[in-house]
Amino acid sequence: MILLVVKLKLQAGKKDEFFNIAKPLIEASQKEAGNIEYHLYEESNEPDTVAFIEKWKDQAALDYHEKTEHFINNINKLVALCAKPPIKNSFNMLQ
Amino acid sequence: MILLVVKLKLQAGKKDEFFNIAKPLIEASQKEAGNIEYHLYEESNEPDTVAFIEKWKDQAALDYHEKTEHFINNINKLVALCAKPPIKNSFNMLQ
């Protein structure tokens, strides 16, 4: 199982626009066979900072996800609303 | 629901020692009424970097956790094995 944390610092005032684009991406991603969890969070005490925190069955599931239409069609629109490039951290469960 | 990511950069060669101390902390924390999830992960492509990724029902549950014996007795021993102070990020689920 792979846990992915993708942190995005949004440009000021872009949260609503971001959510409208993110919503269909979240819903479609949650339906993927290889997905375990896919949610959008906001970071406490960090204005305009959100994070997709995702769990995937394995690397193949994540690779498949990043080739889906809902990912490809939306990711660039989301990144365009960011103040700087997303920070992506990947984790493997130990215990 | 609060999701907490606590990243720790371990001193080289301290992983096994860290795991032995972390194990009882993980098991006891998972049994707490306010806990939803409590796991130890290792970060991909980042040697000696681990993370506790935890979900708590609310802030009160997290506050209670940080006053438990199993937390207090072990956290300093774990931090003593780190090369630098832990980085703690807290998130609230949006969707």
Coordinates of C-alpha atoms in Angstrom, one line a residue:
Chain A
M1 CA 0.0 0.0 0.0
I2 CA 1.2 3.5 -0.9
L3 CA 0.2 6.6 0.9
L4 CA 0.7 9.8 -1.0
V5 CA 0.6 13.4 0.4
V6 CA 0.4 16.0 -2.3
K7 CA 0.6 19.5 -0.7
L8 CA -0.5 22.6 -2.7
K9 CA -0.1 26.2 -1.7
L10 CA -3.0 28.0 -3.4
Q11 CA -2.9 31.6 -4.7
A12 CA -5.0 33.8 -2.3
G13 CA -8.7 33.7 -3.0
K14 CA -8.6 30.6 -5.3
K15 CA -10.0 28.0 -2.8
D16 CA -13.5 27.9 -4.1
E17 CA -12.4 27.6 -7.7
F18 CA -9.9 24.9 -6.7
F19 CA -12.7 22.9 -4.9
N20 CA -15.0 23.0 -7.9
I21 CA -12.3 21.5 -10.1
A22 CA -11.1 19.0 -7.4
K23 CA -14.6 17.6 -6.7
P24 CA -15.0 15.5 -9.9
L25 CA -11.3 14.4 -9.7
I26 CA -11.9 13.2 -6.1
E27 CA -15.1 11.4 -6.9
A28 CA -13.7 9.7 -10.0
S29 CA -10.5 8.7 -8.2
Q30 CA -12.3 7.2 -5.3
K31 CA -14.1 4.9 -7.8
E32 CA -10.8 3.5 -9.3
A33 CA -10.3 -0.2 -8.5
G34 CA -6.8 0.4 -7.1
N35 CA -7.8 3.3 -4.8
I36 CA -8.2 2.7 -1.1
E37 CA -8.6 6.4 0.0
Y38 CA -8.6 9.7 -1.8
H39 CA -9.5 12.9 0.2
L40 CA -8.8 16.6 0.1
Y41 CA -7.6 18.2 3.4
E42 CA -6.7 21.7 4.5
E43 CA -3.6 22.2 6.6
S44 CA -4.2 23.7 10.1
N45 CA -2.4 27.0 10.7
E46 CA -1.3 27.2 7.0
P47 CA -3.6 29.6 5.1
D48 CA -4.4 28.5 1.5
T49 CA -2.6 25.2 1.9
V50 CA -4.4 22.0 1.0
A51 CA -3.3 18.5 0.5
F52 CA -4.6 15.4 -1.4
I53 CA -3.9 12.5 0.9
E54 CA -4.4 9.3 -1.0
K55 CA -3.9 5.5 -0.4
W56 CA -3.3 3.2 -3.4
K57 CA -3.1 -0.6 -3.4
D58 CA 0.3 -0.5 -5.1
Q59 CA 2.5 1.5 -7.6
A60 CA 0.7 0.0 -10.6
A61 CA -2.6 1.5 -9.2
L62 CA -1.0 4.9 -8.8
D63 CA 0.6 4.7 -12.3
Y64 CA -2.8 3.8 -13.7
H65 CA -4.4 6.8 -11.9
E66 CA -2.0 9.3 -13.3
K67 CA -3.0 8.2 -16.9
T68 CA -6.7 8.5 -16.3
E69 CA -8.8 11.2 -18.1
H70 CA -10.1 12.7 -14.8
F71 CA -6.5 13.1 -13.6
I72 CA -5.0 14.4 -16.8
N73 CA -7.9 16.8 -17.5
N74 CA -7.9 18.4 -14.0
I75 CA -4.3 18.3 -12.6
N76 CA -3.0 21.2 -14.8
K77 CA -6.1 23.3 -14.0
L78 CA -5.5 22.7 -10.3
V79 CA -1.7 23.4 -10.5
A80 CA -2.5 26.6 -12.4
L81 CA -4.3 27.9 -9.2
C82 CA -1.2 27.3 -7.0
A83 CA 1.4 29.9 -5.8
K84 CA 4.2 27.3 -6.2
P85 CA 4.7 23.8 -7.5
P86 CA 3.0 21.0 -5.5
I87 CA 5.1 19.0 -3.0
K88 CA 4.6 15.2 -3.3
N89 CA 5.7 12.8 -0.6
S90 CA 5.2 9.0 -0.9
F91 CA 5.1 6.6 2.0
N92 CA 5.1 2.8 2.5
M93 CA 3.4 1.4 5.6
L94 CA 5.7 -0.4 8.0
Q95 CA 3.4 -1.1 10.9
Chain B
M1 CA -11.4 14.3 12.1
I2 CA -7.8 15.3 12.3
L3 CA -5.0 13.7 10.2
L4 CA -1.5 14.1 11.6
V5 CA 1.7 13.5 9.7
V6 CA 4.8 13.4 12.1
K7 CA 8.0 13.1 10.0
L8 CA 11.2 12.0 11.7
K9 CA 14.7 11.8 10.2
L10 CA 16.5 9.1 12.1
Q11 CA 20.2 8.9 12.8
A12 CA 21.9 6.4 10.5
G13 CA 21.6 2.8 11.8
K14 CA 18.9 3.5 14.3
K15 CA 15.9 2.1 12.5
D16 CA 15.6 -1.2 14.4
E17 CA 16.0 0.5 17.7
F18 CA 13.3 3.0 16.7
F19 CA 10.9 0.2 15.6
N20 CA 11.3 -1.7 18.9
I21 CA 10.4 1.5 20.9
A22 CA 7.6 2.5 18.4
K23 CA 5.8 -0.9 18.4
P24 CA 4.2 -0.7 21.9
L25 CA 3.4 3.0 21.2
I26 CA 1.6 2.1 18.0
E27 CA -0.3 -0.8 19.5
A28 CA -1.4 1.2 22.6
S29 CA -2.4 4.2 20.5
Q30 CA -4.5 2.2 18.1
K31 CA -6.5 1.0 21.2
E32 CA -7.4 4.5 22.3
A33 CA -11.1 5.3 22.0
G34 CA -10.4 8.5 20.0
N35 CA -8.1 6.9 17.5
I36 CA -9.2 6.1 14.0
E37 CA -5.8 5.1 12.5
Y38 CA -2.2 5.1 13.7
H39 CA 0.6 3.7 11.5
L40 CA 4.3 4.0 11.0
Y41 CA 5.5 4.6 7.4
E42 CA 8.8 5.0 5.7
E43 CA 9.2 7.7 3.1
S44 CA 10.1 6.5 -0.4
N45 CA 13.5 7.8 -1.7
E46 CA 14.3 9.4 1.7
P47 CA 16.7 7.2 3.6
D48 CA 16.1 7.0 7.4
T49 CA 13.0 9.0 7.1
V50 CA 9.8 7.6 8.8
A51 CA 6.5 9.1 9.6
F52 CA 3.7 8.4 12.0
I53 CA 0.5 9.1 10.1
E54 CA -2.4 9.2 12.4
K55 CA -6.2 9.9 12.3
W56 CA -8.0 11.2 15.4
K57 CA -11.7 11.8 16.0
D58 CA -11.1 15.4 17.1
Q59 CA -8.7 17.6 18.9
A60 CA -9.8 16.4 22.3
A61 CA -8.8 12.8 21.3
L62 CA -5.4 14.0 20.2
D63 CA -4.9 16.1 23.4
Y64 CA -5.8 13.0 25.4
H65 CA -3.3 10.9 23.4
E66 CA -0.4 13.2 24.1
K67 CA -1.1 12.8 27.9
T68 CA -1.1 9.0 27.9
E69 CA 1.6 7.0 29.6
H70 CA 2.5 5.1 26.4
F71 CA 3.0 8.5 24.6
I72 CA 4.9 10.2 27.3
N73 CA 7.1 7.2 28.1
N74 CA 8.2 6.6 24.5
I75 CA 8.2 9.9 22.6
N76 CA 11.4 11.2 24.1
K77 CA 13.2 7.9 23.5
L78 CA 12.1 8.1 19.8
V79 CA 13.1 11.7 19.4
A80 CA 16.5 10.9 20.9
L81 CA 17.1 8.6 17.9
C82 CA 16.4 11.4 15.4
A83 CA 19.0 13.5 13.5
K84 CA 16.8 16.6 13.8
P85 CA 13.5 17.6 15.5
P86 CA 10.3 16.0 14.1
I87 CA 8.1 17.9 11.6
K88 CA 4.5 17.8 12.5
N89 CA 1.7 18.7 10.1
S90 CA -2.0 18.6 11.0
F91 CA -4.8 18.4 8.4
N92 CA -8.6 18.7 8.5
M93 CA -10.6 16.8 5.9
L94 CA -12.5 18.9 3.5
Q95 CA -13.8 16.3 1.1

